Amino acid sequence: MSPTRESGKSELRERVWSALDAASAVKDDTAHDRIPDFRGAEAAARRLSELPVWRSAGVVKAVPDTAQEPVRALALDQGKLLYMAVPRLAEQAPFYVLDPAKLTVPPAVAANRHQVRNLTTAVDVDALAPVDVIVLGTVAVDRTGARIGKGAGYSDLEVALLTEAGLISEKTVIVTTVHQLQVVDEVPTEAHDVRVDLIVTPDEVITCPGPRVPARIHWETLPGEKIAAIPALARRRARQG
């Protein structure tokens, strides 16, 4: 990534985090350095759950961020199979599977990222089913679907892994739930940044123009130490020679 574009992303993150703090729009002490746990996340989740693409979905993959916990709870409560990534994809088996038919606790408890490890086991990518809806956490997003997270890039890698495994197709809908202040005029992006099809705030649903370019793993942008730290990536790289 060019220094100018990375600087633009960093400045945008700071601007959005500061705007959220100034408006007291997050539940934490500050929005900075995280995916904001915004006030109204529950309303955004309910708005998402009213959409036909959500109602017809059987398999949902969602980030473990707190802001998307209401979405995960609704997915489980409505009988959808839910996938959550292991933090930083750092384990041999990188995805947790939550089957609502097998839960021994209420969906709201199972959706908590601190509880999932105690409720289910993690599996490798080849044990997953095709995904209907992907829910991403976001710091800033524009109406074209360009988005950025907090800068670590794990959501982009998760989508790329699942796409290359044939589990995400052009029929899969990628969505993010955000506060209205996180919707900005323009987001600088690179080729590896995943775009969304839908933006859902507590107040509106924004349909982004398509088609979406399929995600892939951009090996040329990944340092060797990051590949080594993510077993699923290291295995895929080894298979490709």
CSV table of N, CA, C and O in Angstrom, one decimal, residues 72-158:
chain,number,residue,atom,x,y,z
A,72,ARG,N,-25.5,-11.4,15.7
A,72,ARG,CA,-25.3,-12.8,15.9
A,72,ARG,C,-26.4,-13.4,16.8
A,72,ARG,O,-26.8,-14.6,16.5
A,73,ALA,N,-26.9,-12.7,17.8
A,73,ALA,CA,-27.9,-13.2,18.6
A,73,ALA,C,-29.2,-13.4,17.8
A,73,ALA,O,-29.9,-14.5,18.0
A,74,LEU,N,-29.5,-12.5,16.9
A,74,LEU,CA,-30.7,-12.7,16.1
A,74,LEU,C,-30.6,-13.9,15.1
A,74,LEU,O,-31.5,-14.6,14.9
A,75,ALA,N,-29.4,-14.0,14.6
A,75,ALA,CA,-29.2,-15.2,13.7
A,75,ALA,C,-29.5,-16.5,14.4
A,75,ALA,O,-30.2,-17.3,13.9
A,76,LEU,N,-28.9,-16.6,15.6
A,76,LEU,CA,-29.1,-17.9,16.3
A,76,LEU,C,-30.6,-18.0,16.8
A,76,LEU,O,-31.2,-19.1,16.7
A,77,ASP,N,-31.2,-16.9,17.2
A,77,ASP,CA,-32.6,-17.0,17.7
A,77,ASP,C,-33.5,-17.3,16.5
A,77,ASP,O,-34.6,-18.0,16.7
A,78,GLN,N,-33.1,-17.0,15.3
A,78,GLN,CA,-34.0,-17.3,14.1
A,78,GLN,C,-33.6,-18.6,13.4
A,78,GLN,O,-34.0,-18.9,12.3
A,79,GLY,N,-32.7,-19.4,14.1
A,79,GLY,CA,-32.4,-20.7,13.6
A,79,GLY,C,-31.3,-20.8,12.5
A,79,GLY,O,-31.2,-21.8,11.8
A,80,LYS,N,-30.5,-19.8,12.4
A,80,LYS,CA,-29.5,-19.8,11.4
A,80,LYS,C,-28.2,-20.3,11.9
A,80,LYS,O,-27.8,-20.1,13.0
A,81,LEU,N,-27.5,-21.1,11.1
A,81,LEU,CA,-26.2,-21.6,11.4
A,81,LEU,C,-25.2,-20.4,11.4
A,81,LEU,O,-25.2,-19.7,10.4
A,82,LEU,N,-24.4,-20.3,12.4
A,82,LEU,CA,-23.5,-19.1,12.6
A,82,LEU,C,-22.1,-19.5,12.7
A,82,LEU,O,-21.7,-20.4,13.4
A,83,TYR,N,-21.2,-18.8,11.8
A,83,TYR,CA,-19.8,-19.0,11.9
A,83,TYR,C,-19.2,-17.7,12.5
A,83,TYR,O,-19.6,-16.6,12.1
A,84,MET,N,-18.2,-17.9,13.3
A,84,MET,CA,-17.4,-16.8,13.9
A,84,MET,C,-15.9,-17.2,13.8
A,84,MET,O,-15.6,-18.4,14.1
A,85,ALA,N,-15.1,-16.3,13.4
A,85,ALA,CA,-13.7,-16.6,13.3
A,85,ALA,C,-13.0,-16.6,14.7
A,85,ALA,O,-13.4,-15.9,15.6
A,86,VAL,N,-12.1,-17.5,14.8
A,86,VAL,CA,-11.2,-17.5,16.0
A,86,VAL,C,-10.4,-16.2,15.9
A,86,VAL,O,-10.0,-15.7,14.9
A,87,PRO,N,-10.2,-15.5,17.1
A,87,PRO,CA,-9.4,-14.3,17.1
A,87,PRO,C,-8.1,-14.4,16.3
A,87,PRO,O,-7.3,-15.3,16.5
A,88,ARG,N,-7.9,-13.5,15.4
A,88,ARG,CA,-6.7,-13.4,14.5
A,88,ARG,C,-6.5,-14.6,13.7
A,88,ARG,O,-5.4,-14.8,13.2
A,89,LEU,N,-7.5,-15.5,13.6
A,89,LEU,CA,-7.3,-16.7,12.8
A,89,LEU,C,-6.1,-17.5,13.3
A,89,LEU,O,-5.5,-18.2,12.5
A,90,ALA,N,-5.8,-17.4,14.6
A,90,ALA,CA,-4.5,-17.9,15.0
A,90,ALA,C,-4.4,-19.4,15.4
A,90,ALA,O,-3.4,-19.9,15.8
A,91,GLU,N,-5.5,-20.1,15.3
A,91,GLU,CA,-5.6,-21.5,15.6
A,91,GLU,C,-5.6,-22.4,14.4
A,91,GLU,O,-5.9,-21.9,13.3
A,92,GLN,N,-5.2,-23.7,14.5
A,92,GLN,CA,-5.2,-24.6,13.4
A,92,GLN,C,-6.6,-24.7,12.8
A,92,GLN,O,-6.8,-24.8,11.6
A,93,ALA,N,-7.6,-24.7,13.6
A,93,ALA,CA,-9.0,-24.7,13.2
A,93,ALA,C,-9.5,-23.2,13.4
A,93,ALA,O,-9.7,-22.8,14.5
A,94,PRO,N,-9.7,-22.4,12.3
A,94,PRO,CA,-9.9,-21.0,12.5
A,94,PRO,C,-11.4,-20.5,12.6
A,94,PRO,O,-11.6,-19.3,12.8
A,95,PHE,N,-12.4,-21.4,12.6
A,95,PHE,CA,-13.7,-20.9,12.6
A,95,PHE,C,-14.6,-21.7,13.7
A,95,PHE,O,-14.6,-22.9,13.7
A,96,TYR,N,-15.3,-20.9,14.5
A,96,TYR,CA,-16.2,-21.5,15.4
A,96,TYR,C,-17.6,-21.7,14.7
A,96,TYR,O,-18.0,-20.9,13.9
A,97,VAL,N,-18.2,-22.8,15.0
A,97,VAL,CA,-19.6,-23.1,14.4
A,97,VAL,C,-20.6,-23.2,15.6
A,97,VAL,O,-20.4,-23.9,16.5
A,98,LEU,N,-21.6,-22.3,15.5
A,98,LEU,CA,-22.7,-22.3,16.4
A,98,LEU,C,-23.9,-22.8,15.7
A,98,LEU,O,-24.5,-22.1,14.8
A,99,ASP,N,-24.4,-23.9,16.1
A,99,ASP,CA,-25.6,-24.5,15.6
A,99,ASP,C,-26.8,-24.3,16.6
A,99,ASP,O,-26.7,-24.8,17.7
A,100,PRO,N,-27.8,-23.4,16.2
A,100,PRO,CA,-28.8,-23.1,17.2
A,100,PRO,C,-29.6,-24.3,17.7
A,100,PRO,O,-30.1,-24.3,18.8
A,101,ALA,N,-29.6,-25.4,16.9
A,101,ALA,CA,-30.3,-26.6,17.4
A,101,ALA,C,-29.5,-27.3,18.5
A,101,ALA,O,-30.1,-28.2,19.2
A,102,LYS,N,-28.2,-27.0,18.7
A,102,LYS,CA,-27.4,-27.7,19.7
A,102,LYS,C,-27.1,-26.8,20.9
A,102,LYS,O,-26.3,-27.2,21.7
A,103,LEU,N,-27.6,-25.6,20.9
A,103,LEU,CA,-27.2,-24.6,22.0
A,103,LEU,C,-27.8,-25.1,23.3
A,103,LEU,O,-28.9,-25.6,23.4
A,104,THR,N,-27.0,-24.9,24.3
A,104,THR,CA,-27.4,-25.2,25.7
A,104,THR,C,-27.6,-24.0,26.5
A,104,THR,O,-28.0,-24.0,27.7
A,105,VAL,N,-27.5,-22.8,25.9
A,105,VAL,CA,-27.7,-21.5,26.5
A,105,VAL,C,-28.5,-20.7,25.6
A,105,VAL,O,-28.6,-21.0,24.4
A,106,PRO,N,-29.1,-19.6,26.0
A,106,PRO,CA,-29.9,-18.7,25.2
A,106,PRO,C,-29.0,-18.1,24.1
A,106,PRO,O,-27.8,-17.9,24.2
A,107,PRO,N,-29.6,-17.8,22.9
A,107,PRO,CA,-28.9,-17.2,21.8
A,107,PRO,C,-28.1,-15.9,22.2
A,107,PRO,O,-27.0,-15.7,21.7
A,108,ALA,N,-28.7,-15.1,23.0
A,108,ALA,CA,-28.0,-13.9,23.5
A,108,ALA,C,-26.7,-14.2,24.2
A,108,ALA,O,-25.7,-13.4,24.1
A,109,VAL,N,-26.6,-15.3,24.9
A,109,VAL,CA,-25.4,-15.7,25.6
A,109,VAL,C,-24.4,-16.3,24.6
A,109,VAL,O,-23.2,-16.0,24.6
A,110,ALA,N,-24.9,-17.1,23.7
A,110,ALA,CA,-24.0,-17.8,22.8
A,110,ALA,C,-23.4,-16.8,21.8
A,110,ALA,O,-22.3,-17.0,21.3
A,111,ALA,N,-24.1,-15.7,21.6
A,111,ALA,CA,-23.6,-14.7,20.7
A,111,ALA,C,-22.4,-13.9,21.2
A,111,ALA,O,-21.7,-13.2,20.5
A,112,ASN,N,-22.2,-14.0,22.5
A,112,ASN,CA,-21.1,-13.2,23.2
A,112,ASN,C,-19.8,-13.8,22.8
A,112,ASN,O,-19.5,-15.0,22.9
A,113,ARG,N,-18.9,-13.0,22.3
A,113,ARG,CA,-17.6,-13.5,21.8
A,113,ARG,C,-16.7,-14.1,22.9
A,113,ARG,O,-15.9,-14.9,22.6
A,114,HIS,N,-17.0,-13.7,24.2
A,114,HIS,CA,-16.2,-14.3,25.3
A,114,HIS,C,-16.8,-15.7,25.7
A,114,HIS,O,-16.1,-16.4,26.4
A,115,GLN,N,-18.0,-16.0,25.2
A,115,GLN,CA,-18.6,-17.3,25.6
A,115,GLN,C,-18.4,-18.4,24.6
A,115,GLN,O,-18.5,-19.6,24.9
A,116,VAL,N,-18.2,-18.0,23.3
A,116,VAL,CA,-18.2,-19.0,22.2
A,116,VAL,C,-17.2,-20.1,22.4
A,116,VAL,O,-17.5,-21.3,22.1
A,117,ARG,N,-16.0,-19.8,22.9
A,117,ARG,CA,-15.0,-20.9,23.1
A,117,ARG,C,-15.5,-22.0,24.0
A,117,ARG,O,-15.1,-23.2,23.9
A,118,ASN,N,-16.4,-21.6,25.0
A,118,ASN,CA,-16.9,-22.6,25.9
A,118,ASN,C,-18.1,-23.4,25.4
A,118,ASN,O,-18.5,-24.4,26.1
A,119,LEU,N,-18.6,-23.0,24.3
A,119,LEU,CA,-19.9,-23.6,23.8
A,119,LEU,C,-19.7,-24.5,22.6
A,119,LEU,O,-20.6,-25.3,22.3
A,120,THR,N,-18.6,-24.4,21.9
A,120,THR,CA,-18.5,-25.1,20.7
A,120,THR,C,-17.0,-25.3,20.4
A,120,THR,O,-16.2,-24.8,21.0
A,121,THR,N,-16.8,-26.1,19.4
A,121,THR,CA,-15.4,-26.3,18.9
A,121,THR,C,-15.2,-25.6,17.6
A,121,THR,O,-16.1,-25.2,16.9
A,122,ALA,N,-13.9,-25.4,17.3
A,122,ALA,CA,-13.6,-24.7,16.0
A,122,ALA,C,-13.3,-25.8,15.0
A,122,ALA,O,-12.9,-26.9,15.3
A,123,VAL,N,-13.5,-25.4,13.7
A,123,VAL,CA,-13.2,-26.3,12.6
A,123,VAL,C,-12.4,-25.6,11.5
A,123,VAL,O,-12.3,-24.4,11.5
A,124,ASP,N,-11.9,-26.4,10.6
A,124,ASP,CA,-11.1,-25.9,9.5
A,124,ASP,C,-12.1,-25.4,8.4
A,124,ASP,O,-13.3,-25.7,8.4
A,125,VAL,N,-11.6,-24.7,7.5
A,125,VAL,CA,-12.4,-24.1,6.4
A,125,VAL,C,-13.1,-25.2,5.6
A,125,VAL,O,-14.3,-25.0,5.3
A,126,ASP,N,-12.5,-26.3,5.4
A,126,ASP,CA,-13.2,-27.4,4.6
A,126,ASP,C,-14.4,-28.0,5.3
A,126,ASP,O,-15.1,-28.8,4.7
A,127,ALA,N,-14.6,-27.7,6.6
A,127,ALA,CA,-15.7,-28.3,7.3
A,127,ALA,C,-17.0,-27.3,7.2
A,127,ALA,O,-18.0,-27.7,7.8
A,128,LEU,N,-16.8,-26.2,6.6
A,128,LEU,CA,-17.9,-25.2,6.5
A,128,LEU,C,-18.8,-25.4,5.3
A,128,LEU,O,-18.4,-26.0,4.3
A,129,ALA,N,-20.0,-24.9,5.4
A,129,ALA,CA,-21.0,-24.9,4.3
A,129,ALA,C,-20.9,-23.6,3.6
A,129,ALA,O,-20.4,-22.6,4.2
A,130,PRO,N,-21.4,-23.5,2.4
A,130,PRO,CA,-21.5,-22.2,1.7
A,130,PRO,C,-22.3,-21.2,2.5
A,130,PRO,O,-23.2,-21.5,3.2
A,131,VAL,N,-21.8,-19.9,2.5
A,131,VAL,CA,-22.3,-18.9,3.3
A,131,VAL,C,-23.3,-18.0,2.5
A,131,VAL,O,-23.0,-17.6,1.4
A,132,ASP,N,-24.4,-17.7,3.2
A,132,ASP,CA,-25.4,-16.8,2.5
A,132,ASP,C,-25.2,-15.4,2.8
A,132,ASP,O,-25.4,-14.5,1.9
A,133,VAL,N,-24.9,-15.0,4.0
A,133,VAL,CA,-24.7,-13.6,4.5
A,133,VAL,C,-23.5,-13.5,5.3
A,133,VAL,O,-23.2,-14.3,6.2
A,134,ILE,N,-22.7,-12.5,5.0
A,134,ILE,CA,-21.5,-12.2,5.8
A,134,ILE,C,-21.7,-10.8,6.4
A,134,ILE,O,-22.1,-9.9,5.8
A,135,VAL,N,-21.5,-10.8,7.7
A,135,VAL,CA,-21.6,-9.5,8.5
A,135,VAL,C,-20.2,-9.0,8.9
A,135,VAL,O,-19.5,-9.8,9.7
A,136,LEU,N,-19.9,-7.9,8.5
A,136,LEU,CA,-18.6,-7.3,8.8
A,136,LEU,C,-18.7,-6.2,9.8
A,136,LEU,O,-19.7,-5.4,9.8
A,137,GLY,N,-17.7,-6.0,10.7
A,137,GLY,CA,-17.5,-4.8,11.5
A,137,GLY,C,-16.8,-3.8,10.7
A,137,GLY,O,-15.9,-4.1,9.8
A,138,THR,N,-17.0,-2.5,11.0
A,138,THR,CA,-16.5,-1.4,10.2
A,138,THR,C,-16.1,-0.2,11.0
A,138,THR,O,-16.8,0.1,12.0
A,139,VAL,N,-15.1,0.5,10.6
A,139,VAL,CA,-14.9,1.8,11.2
A,139,VAL,C,-15.5,2.9,10.3
A,139,VAL,O,-16.2,3.8,10.8
A,140,ALA,N,-15.3,2.8,9.0
A,140,ALA,CA,-15.8,3.8,8.1
A,140,ALA,C,-16.2,3.1,6.8
A,140,ALA,O,-15.6,2.2,6.4
A,141,VAL,N,-17.3,3.6,6.2
A,141,VAL,CA,-17.8,3.0,5.0
A,141,VAL,C,-18.5,4.1,4.2
A,141,VAL,O,-19.0,5.1,4.7
A,142,ASP,N,-18.4,4.0,2.8
A,142,ASP,CA,-19.1,5.0,2.0
A,142,ASP,C,-20.2,4.3,1.2
A,142,ASP,O,-20.3,3.0,1.2
A,143,ARG,N,-21.0,5.0,0.5
A,143,ARG,CA,-22.2,4.5,-0.1
A,143,ARG,C,-21.9,3.7,-1.3
A,143,ARG,O,-22.8,3.1,-1.9
A,144,THR,N,-20.6,3.6,-1.8
A,144,THR,CA,-20.3,2.7,-2.8
A,144,THR,C,-20.0,1.3,-2.3
A,144,THR,O,-19.8,0.3,-3.1
A,145,GLY,N,-19.9,1.2,-1.0
A,145,GLY,CA,-19.6,-0.1,-0.3
A,145,GLY,C,-18.1,-0.3,0.1
A,145,GLY,O,-17.7,-1.3,0.7
A,146,ALA,N,-17.3,0.7,-0.2
A,146,ALA,CA,-15.9,0.7,0.2
A,146,ALA,C,-15.9,0.9,1.7
A,146,ALA,O,-16.5,1.8,2.3
A,147,ARG,N,-15.1,0.1,2.4
A,147,ARG,CA,-15.0,0.1,3.9
A,147,ARG,C,-13.6,-0.1,4.4
A,147,ARG,O,-12.8,-0.7,3.7
A,148,ILE,N,-13.4,0.3,5.6
A,148,ILE,CA,-12.2,0.0,6.3
A,148,ILE,C,-12.5,-0.4,7.8
A,148,ILE,O,-13.5,0.1,8.3
A,149,GLY,N,-11.7,-1.3,8.3
A,149,GLY,CA,-11.8,-1.7,9.7
A,149,GLY,C,-10.8,-0.9,10.5
A,149,GLY,O,-10.4,0.2,10.1
A,150,LYS,N,-10.3,-1.6,11.5
A,150,LYS,CA,-9.4,-0.9,12.4
A,150,LYS,C,-7.9,-1.0,11.9
A,150,LYS,O,-7.0,-0.5,12.5
A,151,GLY,N,-7.7,-1.7,10.8
A,151,GLY,CA,-6.4,-1.8,10.2
A,151,GLY,C,-5.7,-3.1,10.2
A,151,GLY,O,-4.6,-3.2,9.5
A,152,ALA,N,-6.2,-4.1,10.9
A,152,ALA,CA,-5.4,-5.3,11.0
A,152,ALA,C,-5.6,-6.2,9.8
A,152,ALA,O,-4.8,-7.1,9.5
A,153,GLY,N,-6.8,-6.1,9.1
A,153,GLY,CA,-7.0,-6.8,7.9
A,153,GLY,C,-7.6,-8.2,8.0
A,153,GLY,O,-7.7,-8.9,7.0
A,154,TYR,N,-8.0,-8.6,9.2
A,154,TYR,CA,-8.4,-10.0,9.4
A,154,TYR,C,-9.7,-10.3,8.7
A,154,TYR,O,-9.9,-11.4,8.2
A,155,SER,N,-10.6,-9.3,8.7
A,155,SER,CA,-11.9,-9.6,8.1
A,155,SER,C,-11.7,-9.8,6.6
A,155,SER,O,-12.4,-10.7,5.9
A,156,ASP,N,-10.8,-9.0,6.0
A,156,ASP,CA,-10.5,-9.2,4.5
A,156,ASP,C,-10.0,-10.6,4.3
A,156,ASP,O,-10.3,-11.2,3.3
A,157,LEU,N,-9.1,-11.0,5.1
A,157,LEU,CA,-8.5,-12.4,5.0
A,157,LEU,C,-9.5,-13.5,5.2
A,157,LEU,O,-9.5,-14.5,4.4
A,158,GLU,N,-10.4,-13.3,6.1
A,158,GLU,CA,-11.4,-14.3,6.3
A,158,GLU,C,-12.3,-14.5,5.1
A,158,GLU,O,-12.6,-15.6,4.6
